[in-house]
Short mmCIF file of C-alpha atoms in Angstrom, two decimals:
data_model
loop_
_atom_site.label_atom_id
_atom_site.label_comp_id
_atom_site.label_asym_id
_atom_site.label_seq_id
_atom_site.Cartn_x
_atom_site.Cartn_y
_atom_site.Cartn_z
CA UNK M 15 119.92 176.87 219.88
CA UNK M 16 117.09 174.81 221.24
CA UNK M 17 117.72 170.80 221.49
CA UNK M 18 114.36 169.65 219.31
CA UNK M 19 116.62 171.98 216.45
CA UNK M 20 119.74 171.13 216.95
CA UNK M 21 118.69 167.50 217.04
CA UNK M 22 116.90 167.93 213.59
CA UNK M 23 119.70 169.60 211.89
CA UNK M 24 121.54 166.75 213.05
CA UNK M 25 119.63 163.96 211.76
CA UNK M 26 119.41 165.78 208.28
CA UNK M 27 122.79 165.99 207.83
CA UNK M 28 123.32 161.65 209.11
CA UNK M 29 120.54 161.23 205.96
CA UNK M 30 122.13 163.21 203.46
CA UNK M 31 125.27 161.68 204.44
CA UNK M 32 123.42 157.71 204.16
CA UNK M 33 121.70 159.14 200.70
CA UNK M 34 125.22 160.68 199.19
CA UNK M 35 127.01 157.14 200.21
CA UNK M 36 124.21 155.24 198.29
CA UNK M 37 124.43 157.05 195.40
CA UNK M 38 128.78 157.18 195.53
CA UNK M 39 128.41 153.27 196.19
CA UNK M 40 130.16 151.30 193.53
CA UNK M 41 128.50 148.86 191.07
CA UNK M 42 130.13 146.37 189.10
CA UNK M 43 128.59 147.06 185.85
CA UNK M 44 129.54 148.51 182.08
CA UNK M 45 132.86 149.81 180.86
CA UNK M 46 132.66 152.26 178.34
CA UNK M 47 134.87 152.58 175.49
CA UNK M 48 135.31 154.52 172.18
CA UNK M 49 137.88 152.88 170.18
CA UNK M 50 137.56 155.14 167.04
CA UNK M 51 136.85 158.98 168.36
CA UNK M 52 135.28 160.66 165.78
CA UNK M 53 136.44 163.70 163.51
CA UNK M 54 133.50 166.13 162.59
CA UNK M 55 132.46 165.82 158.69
CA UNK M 56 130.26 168.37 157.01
CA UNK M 57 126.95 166.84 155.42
CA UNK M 58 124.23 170.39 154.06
CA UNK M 59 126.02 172.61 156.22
CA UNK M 60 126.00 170.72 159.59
CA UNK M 61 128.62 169.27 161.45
CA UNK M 62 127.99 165.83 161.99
CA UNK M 63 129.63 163.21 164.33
CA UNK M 64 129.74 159.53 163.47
CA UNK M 65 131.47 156.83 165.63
CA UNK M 66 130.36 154.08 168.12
CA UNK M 67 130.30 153.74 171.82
CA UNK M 68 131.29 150.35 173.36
CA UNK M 69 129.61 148.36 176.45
CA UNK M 70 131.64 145.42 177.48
CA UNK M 71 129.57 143.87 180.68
CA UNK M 72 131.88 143.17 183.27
CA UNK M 73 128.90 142.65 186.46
CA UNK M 74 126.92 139.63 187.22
CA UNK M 75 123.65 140.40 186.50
CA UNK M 76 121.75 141.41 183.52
CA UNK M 77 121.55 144.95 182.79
CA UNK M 78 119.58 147.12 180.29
CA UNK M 79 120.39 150.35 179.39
CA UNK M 80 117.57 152.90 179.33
CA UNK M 81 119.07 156.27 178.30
CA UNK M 82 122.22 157.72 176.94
CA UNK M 83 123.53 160.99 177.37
CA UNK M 84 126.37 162.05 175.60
CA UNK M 85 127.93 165.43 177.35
CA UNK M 86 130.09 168.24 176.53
CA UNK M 87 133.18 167.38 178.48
CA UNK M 88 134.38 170.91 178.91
CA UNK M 89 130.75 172.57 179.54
CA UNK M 90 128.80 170.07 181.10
CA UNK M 91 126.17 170.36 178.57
CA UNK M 92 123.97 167.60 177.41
CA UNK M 93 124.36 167.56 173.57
CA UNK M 94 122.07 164.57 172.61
CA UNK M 95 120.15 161.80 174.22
CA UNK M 96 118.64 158.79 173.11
CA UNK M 97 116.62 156.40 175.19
CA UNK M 98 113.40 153.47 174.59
CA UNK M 99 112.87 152.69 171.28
CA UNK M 100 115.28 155.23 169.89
CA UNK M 101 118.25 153.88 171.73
CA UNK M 102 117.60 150.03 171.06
CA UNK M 103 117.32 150.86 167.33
CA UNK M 104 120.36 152.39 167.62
CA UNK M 105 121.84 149.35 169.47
CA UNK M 106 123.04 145.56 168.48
CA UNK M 107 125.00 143.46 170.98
CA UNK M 108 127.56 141.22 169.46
CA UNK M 109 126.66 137.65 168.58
CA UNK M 110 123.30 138.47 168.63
CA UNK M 111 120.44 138.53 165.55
CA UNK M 112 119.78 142.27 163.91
CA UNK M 113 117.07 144.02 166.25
CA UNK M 114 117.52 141.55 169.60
CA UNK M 115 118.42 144.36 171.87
CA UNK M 116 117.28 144.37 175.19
CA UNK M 117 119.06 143.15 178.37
CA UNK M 118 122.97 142.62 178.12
CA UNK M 119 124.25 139.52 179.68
CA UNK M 120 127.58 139.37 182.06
CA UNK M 121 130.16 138.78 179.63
CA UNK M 122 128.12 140.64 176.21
CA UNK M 123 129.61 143.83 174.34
CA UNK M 124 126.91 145.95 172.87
CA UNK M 125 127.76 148.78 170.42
CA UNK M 126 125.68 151.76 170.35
CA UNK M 127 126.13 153.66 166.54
CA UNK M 128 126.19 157.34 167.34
CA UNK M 129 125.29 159.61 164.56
CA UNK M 130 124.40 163.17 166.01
CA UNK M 131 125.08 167.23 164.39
CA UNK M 132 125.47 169.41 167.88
CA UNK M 133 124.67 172.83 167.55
CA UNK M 134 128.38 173.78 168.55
CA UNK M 135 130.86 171.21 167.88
CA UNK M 136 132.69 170.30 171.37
CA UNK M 137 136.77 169.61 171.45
CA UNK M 138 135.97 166.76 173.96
CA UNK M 139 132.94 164.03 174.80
CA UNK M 140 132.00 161.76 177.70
CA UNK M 141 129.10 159.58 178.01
CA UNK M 142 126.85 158.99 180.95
CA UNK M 143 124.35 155.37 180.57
CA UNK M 144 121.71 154.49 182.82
CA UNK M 145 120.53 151.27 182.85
CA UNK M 146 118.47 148.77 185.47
CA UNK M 147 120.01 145.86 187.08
CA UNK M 148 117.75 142.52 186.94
CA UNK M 149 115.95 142.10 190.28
CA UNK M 150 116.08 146.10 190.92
CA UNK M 151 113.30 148.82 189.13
CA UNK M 152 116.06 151.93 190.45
CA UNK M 153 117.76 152.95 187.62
CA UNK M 154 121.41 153.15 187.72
CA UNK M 155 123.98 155.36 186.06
CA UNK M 156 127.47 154.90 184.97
CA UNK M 157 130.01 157.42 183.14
CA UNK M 158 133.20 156.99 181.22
CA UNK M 159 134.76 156.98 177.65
CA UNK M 160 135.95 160.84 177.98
CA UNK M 161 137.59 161.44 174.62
CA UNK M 162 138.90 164.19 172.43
CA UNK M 163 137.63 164.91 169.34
CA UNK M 164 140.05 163.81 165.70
CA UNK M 165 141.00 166.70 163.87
CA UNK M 166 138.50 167.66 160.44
CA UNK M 167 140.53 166.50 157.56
CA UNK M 168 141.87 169.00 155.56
CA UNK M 169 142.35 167.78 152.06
CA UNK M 170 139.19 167.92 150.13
CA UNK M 171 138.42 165.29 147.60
CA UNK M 172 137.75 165.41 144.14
CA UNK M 173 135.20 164.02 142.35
CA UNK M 174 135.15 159.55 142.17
CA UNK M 175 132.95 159.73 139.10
CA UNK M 176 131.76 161.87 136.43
CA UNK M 177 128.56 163.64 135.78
CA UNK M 178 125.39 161.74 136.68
CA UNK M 179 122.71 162.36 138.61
CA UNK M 180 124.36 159.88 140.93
CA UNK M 181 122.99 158.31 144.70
CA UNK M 182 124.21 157.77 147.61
CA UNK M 183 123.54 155.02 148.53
CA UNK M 184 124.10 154.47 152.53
CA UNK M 185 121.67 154.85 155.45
CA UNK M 186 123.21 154.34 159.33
CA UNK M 187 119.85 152.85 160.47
CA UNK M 188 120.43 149.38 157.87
CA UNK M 189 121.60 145.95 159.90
CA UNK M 190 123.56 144.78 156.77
CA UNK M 191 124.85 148.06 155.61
CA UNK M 192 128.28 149.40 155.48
CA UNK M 193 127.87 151.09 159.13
CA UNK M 194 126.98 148.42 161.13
CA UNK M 195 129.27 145.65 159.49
CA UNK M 196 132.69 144.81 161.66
CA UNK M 197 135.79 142.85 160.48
CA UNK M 198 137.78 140.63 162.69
CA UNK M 199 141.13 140.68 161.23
CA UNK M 200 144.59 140.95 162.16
CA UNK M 201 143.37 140.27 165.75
CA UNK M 202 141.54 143.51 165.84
CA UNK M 203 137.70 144.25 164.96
CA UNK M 204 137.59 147.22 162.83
CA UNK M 205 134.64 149.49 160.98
CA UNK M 206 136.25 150.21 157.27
CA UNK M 207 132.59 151.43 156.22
CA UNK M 208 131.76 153.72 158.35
CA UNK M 209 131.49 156.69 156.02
CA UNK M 210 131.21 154.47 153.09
CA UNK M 211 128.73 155.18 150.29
CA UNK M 212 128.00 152.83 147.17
CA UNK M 213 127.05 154.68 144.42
CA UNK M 214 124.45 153.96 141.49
CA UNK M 215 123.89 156.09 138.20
CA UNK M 216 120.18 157.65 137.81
CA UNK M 217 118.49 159.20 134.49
CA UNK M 218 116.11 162.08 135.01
CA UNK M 219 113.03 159.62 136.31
CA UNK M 220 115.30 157.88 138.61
CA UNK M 221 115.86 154.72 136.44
CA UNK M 222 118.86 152.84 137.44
CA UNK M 223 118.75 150.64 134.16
CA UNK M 224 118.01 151.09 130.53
CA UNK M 225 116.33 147.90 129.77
CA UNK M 226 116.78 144.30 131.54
CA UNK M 227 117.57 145.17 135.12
CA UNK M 228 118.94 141.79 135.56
CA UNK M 229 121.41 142.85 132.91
CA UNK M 230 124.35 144.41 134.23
CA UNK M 231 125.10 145.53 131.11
CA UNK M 232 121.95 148.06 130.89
CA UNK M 233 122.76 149.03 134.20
CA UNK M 234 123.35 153.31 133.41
CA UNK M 235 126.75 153.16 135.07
CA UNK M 236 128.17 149.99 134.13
CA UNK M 237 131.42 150.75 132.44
CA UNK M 238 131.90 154.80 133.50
CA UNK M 239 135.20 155.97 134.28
CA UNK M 240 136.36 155.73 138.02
CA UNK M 241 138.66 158.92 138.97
CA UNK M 242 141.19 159.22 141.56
CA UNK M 243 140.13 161.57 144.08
CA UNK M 244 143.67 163.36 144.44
CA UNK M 245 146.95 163.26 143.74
CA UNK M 246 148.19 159.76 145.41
CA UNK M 247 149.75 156.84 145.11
CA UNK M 248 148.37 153.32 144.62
CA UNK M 249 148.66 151.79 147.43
CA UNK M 250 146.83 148.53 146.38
CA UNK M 251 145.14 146.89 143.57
CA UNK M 252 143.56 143.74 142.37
CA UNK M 253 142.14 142.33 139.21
CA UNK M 254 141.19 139.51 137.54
CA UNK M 255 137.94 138.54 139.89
CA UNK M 256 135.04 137.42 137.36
CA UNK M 257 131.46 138.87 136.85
CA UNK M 258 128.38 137.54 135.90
CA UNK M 259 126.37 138.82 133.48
CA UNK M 260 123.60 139.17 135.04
CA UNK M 261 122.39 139.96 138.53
CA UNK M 262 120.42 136.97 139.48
CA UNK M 263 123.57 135.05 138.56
CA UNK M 264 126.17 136.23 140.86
CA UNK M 265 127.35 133.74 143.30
CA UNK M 266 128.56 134.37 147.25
CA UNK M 267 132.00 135.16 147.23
CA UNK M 268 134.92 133.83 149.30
CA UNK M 269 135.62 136.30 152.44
CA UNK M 270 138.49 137.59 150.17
CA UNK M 271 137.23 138.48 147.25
CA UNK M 272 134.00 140.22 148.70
CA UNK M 273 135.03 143.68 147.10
CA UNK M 274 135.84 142.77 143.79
CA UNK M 275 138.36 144.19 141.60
CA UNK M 276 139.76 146.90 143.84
CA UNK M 277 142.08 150.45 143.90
CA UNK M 278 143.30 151.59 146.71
CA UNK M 279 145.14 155.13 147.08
CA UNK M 280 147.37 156.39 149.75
CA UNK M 281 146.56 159.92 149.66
CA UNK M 282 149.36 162.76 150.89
CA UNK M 283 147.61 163.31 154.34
CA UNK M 284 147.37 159.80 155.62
CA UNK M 285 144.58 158.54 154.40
CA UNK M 286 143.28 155.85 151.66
CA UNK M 287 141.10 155.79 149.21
CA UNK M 288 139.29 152.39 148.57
CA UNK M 289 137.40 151.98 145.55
CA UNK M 290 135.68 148.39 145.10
CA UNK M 291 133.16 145.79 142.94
CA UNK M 292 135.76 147.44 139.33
CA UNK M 293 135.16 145.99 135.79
CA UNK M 294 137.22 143.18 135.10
CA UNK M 295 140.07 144.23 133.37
CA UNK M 296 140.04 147.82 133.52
CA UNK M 297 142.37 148.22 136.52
CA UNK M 298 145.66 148.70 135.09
CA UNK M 299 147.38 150.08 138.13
CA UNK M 300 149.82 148.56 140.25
CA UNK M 301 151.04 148.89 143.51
CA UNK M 302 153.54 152.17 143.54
CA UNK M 303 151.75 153.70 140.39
CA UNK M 304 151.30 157.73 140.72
CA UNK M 305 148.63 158.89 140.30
CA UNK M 306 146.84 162.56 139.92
CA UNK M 307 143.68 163.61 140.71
CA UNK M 308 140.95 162.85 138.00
CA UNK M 309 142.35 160.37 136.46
CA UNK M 310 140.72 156.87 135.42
CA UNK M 311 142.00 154.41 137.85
CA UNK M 312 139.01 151.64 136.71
CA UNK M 313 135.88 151.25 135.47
CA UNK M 314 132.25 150.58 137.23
CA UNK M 315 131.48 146.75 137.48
CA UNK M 316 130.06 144.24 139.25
CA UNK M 317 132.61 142.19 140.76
CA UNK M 318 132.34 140.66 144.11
CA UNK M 319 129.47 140.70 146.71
CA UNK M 320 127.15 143.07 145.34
CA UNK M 321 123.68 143.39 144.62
CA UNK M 322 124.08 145.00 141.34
CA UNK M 323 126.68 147.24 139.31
CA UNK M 324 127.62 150.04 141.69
CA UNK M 325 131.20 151.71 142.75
CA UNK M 326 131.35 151.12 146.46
CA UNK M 327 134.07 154.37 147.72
CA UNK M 328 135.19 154.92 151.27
CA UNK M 329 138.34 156.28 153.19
CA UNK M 330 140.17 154.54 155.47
CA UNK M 331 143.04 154.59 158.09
CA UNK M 332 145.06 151.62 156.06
CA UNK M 333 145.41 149.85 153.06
CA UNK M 334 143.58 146.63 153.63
CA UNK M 335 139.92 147.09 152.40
CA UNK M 336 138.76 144.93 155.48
CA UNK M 337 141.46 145.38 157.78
CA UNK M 338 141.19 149.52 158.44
CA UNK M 339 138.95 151.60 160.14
CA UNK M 340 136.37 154.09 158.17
CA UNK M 341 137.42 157.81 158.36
CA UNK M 342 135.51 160.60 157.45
CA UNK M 343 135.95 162.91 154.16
CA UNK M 344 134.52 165.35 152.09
CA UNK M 345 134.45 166.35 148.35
CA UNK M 346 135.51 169.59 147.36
CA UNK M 347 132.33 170.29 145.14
CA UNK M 348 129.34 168.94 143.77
CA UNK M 349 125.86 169.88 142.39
CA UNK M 350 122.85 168.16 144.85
CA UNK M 351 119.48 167.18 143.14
CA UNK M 352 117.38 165.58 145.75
CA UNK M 353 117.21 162.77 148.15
CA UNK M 354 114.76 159.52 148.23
CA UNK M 355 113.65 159.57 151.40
CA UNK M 356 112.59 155.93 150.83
CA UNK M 357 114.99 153.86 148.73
CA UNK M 358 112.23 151.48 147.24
CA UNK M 359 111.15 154.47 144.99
CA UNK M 360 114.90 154.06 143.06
CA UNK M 361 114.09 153.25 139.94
CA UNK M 362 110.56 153.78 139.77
CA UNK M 363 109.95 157.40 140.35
CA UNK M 364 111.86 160.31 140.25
CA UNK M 365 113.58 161.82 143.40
CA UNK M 366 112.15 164.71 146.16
CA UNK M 367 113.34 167.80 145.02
CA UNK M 368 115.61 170.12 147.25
CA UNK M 369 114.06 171.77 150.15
CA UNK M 370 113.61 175.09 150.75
CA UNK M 371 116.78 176.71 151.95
CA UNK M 372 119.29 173.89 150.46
CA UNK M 373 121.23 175.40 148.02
CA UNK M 374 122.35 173.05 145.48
CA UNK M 375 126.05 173.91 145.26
CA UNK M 376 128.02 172.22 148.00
CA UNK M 377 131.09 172.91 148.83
CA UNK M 378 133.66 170.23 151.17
CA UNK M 379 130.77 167.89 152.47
CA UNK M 380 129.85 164.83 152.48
CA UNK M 381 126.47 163.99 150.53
CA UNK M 382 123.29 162.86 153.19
CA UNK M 383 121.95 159.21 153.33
CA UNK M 384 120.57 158.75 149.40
CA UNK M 385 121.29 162.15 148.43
CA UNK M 386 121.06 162.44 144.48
CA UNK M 387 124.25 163.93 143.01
CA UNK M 388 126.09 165.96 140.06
CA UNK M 389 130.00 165.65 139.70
CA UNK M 390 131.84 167.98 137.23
CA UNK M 391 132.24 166.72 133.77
#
């Protein structure tokens, strides 16, 4: 072989060694953590995946995520990826106002809310981050929080109300809605509303009320029936917390009495039930009460923090409205109307009709963001 070769060869091999150490060298930076791993839930035929990933900043300089790629951790394929303005909407670091995303300080935890459907649902995730260190324009990339997926629930619920049309009212996207809201308690921050939804009763224009909106009596669902959602046993249950007549007259509540009159339900596969914001006076359950599925556990009020008479519903891992984590469900059937694909047209207009190709009768889903629903009578 002739030297000038040999001597090339040589020197291409030192570089890709120097380049391969660079890029193996260690940086002090995020760790990444899951602490609830999602279970797949159902919404128009999709599977969807809901749950947060964690950035606790353990370096000493600021650092600013750019993109996130979350990965198949059994293919190697990419599934989604969000980055820019997608990826800081999607972002909030604790302690901070709504919106102030942007570089993380040493010391920060930022939570990035994940809702994605992948095309095939994976048994296993991990998540790759790149981000740029202050004082440096080469991005830099970190991977972690490999986890296996929950198992899909299995026991379908019934319906929580009767009739309607009813909404849906939840969006992942809002700073002060169920999805984004964490609870401190016990020594432990927990999610309970992450598949929460609060729903509101329409007539056929999309009125919410029948007269004075300020009135929570003309509200169209004050007073309907609540229903257990299966055959369970009460696992929880408060009343006696006031309501206001109106609206424009309900006061901020003590951290305790936030939800209201409450039911909660300790259903046969692990899960509970929460129902919140009741009637005063119609819960007549007490803790140990059996219960079957379809029966009136309450009635629709306005008890608690809440912007108007509504039955806030979610499941949970634990019996303690605020001191559980959100889990995901499904109800066994319903009839789907519509969505609003803005919420400021509730009450004012009617809703968009179904698209093309969305059939109407759903079967063990989960209704979309403001989906407008029929329960069984």
């Amino acid at each position: 072989m002739p030297r000038p070769l040999a001597s090339a060869l040589h020197l291409l091999v030192l570089l890709s060694a120097a380049a391969s150490a660079r890029a193996a060298a260690p940086f002090d930076s995020f760790e990444l953590s899951v602490p609830q791993p999602p279970a797949p839930v159902r919404v128009e035929g999709r599977s969807r995946l809901i749950y947060e990933l964690h950035l606790s900043h353990f370096g000493d300089r600021e650092l600013t995520p750019s993109t996130l790629r979350v990965v198949d951790a059994d293919g190697g394929a990419t599934l989604v990826s969000f980055s820019g303005e997608d990826l800081a909407a999607r972002s909030r670091i604790i302690g901070r106002k709504s919106g102030d995303a942007g570089a993380i300080r040493p010391g920060e935890r930022e939570v990035i809310y994940l809702e994605f459907e992948p095309r095939r649902t994976p048994t296993r995730l991990r998540h790759v981050l790149e981000f740029k260190a202050a004082g440096s324009d080469a991005p830099v990339a970190v991977e972690g929080a490999a986890i296996a997926l929950a198992a899909a629930p299995k026991l379908q619920l019934g319906p929580p109300l009767r009739g309607g049309p009813w909404i849906a009212i939840y969006a992942p996207q809002w700073p002060r809605g169920h999805r984004r809201v964490f609870y401190a308690l016990d020594g432990r921050a927990r999610l309970p509303g992450r598949y929460a939804i609060d729903w509101v009763k329409l007539d056929d224009q999309g009125r919410t009320s029948r007269g004075d909106k300020d009135l929570i009596a003309d509200s169209l669902g004050y007073g309907e029936p609540v229903l257990a959602v299966a055959d369970a046993t009460v696992a929880a249950a408060r009343d006696g917390v006031a309501e206001t007549a109106r609206v424009s007259l309900n006061p901020k509540h003590d951290f305790d009495e936030a939800a209201g009159n409450y039911v909660v339900l300790a259903l046969a596969d692990g899960r509970y039930a929460t129902y919140e914001h009741l009637r005063p006076g119609s819960v007549k359950l007490r803790e140990g009460d059996k219960v079957r599925i379809g029966q009136t556990i309450g009635e629709l009020g306005f008890t608690g923090d809440s912007t108007g008479p509504h039955l806030h519903f979610h499941l949970a891992d634990g019996r303690k409205p605020l001191a559980s984590e959100g889990v995901g469900y499904g109800f066994a059937g319903f009839r789907l109307l519509g969505h609003y694909p803005q919420l400021d047209r509730l009450g004012k207009q009617p809703w968009q009709a179904l698209e093309a190709g969305i059939a109407g009768e759903r079967r063990d889903e989960l209704p979309a963001s403001n989906a407008v629903v029929e329960f069984p009578r």
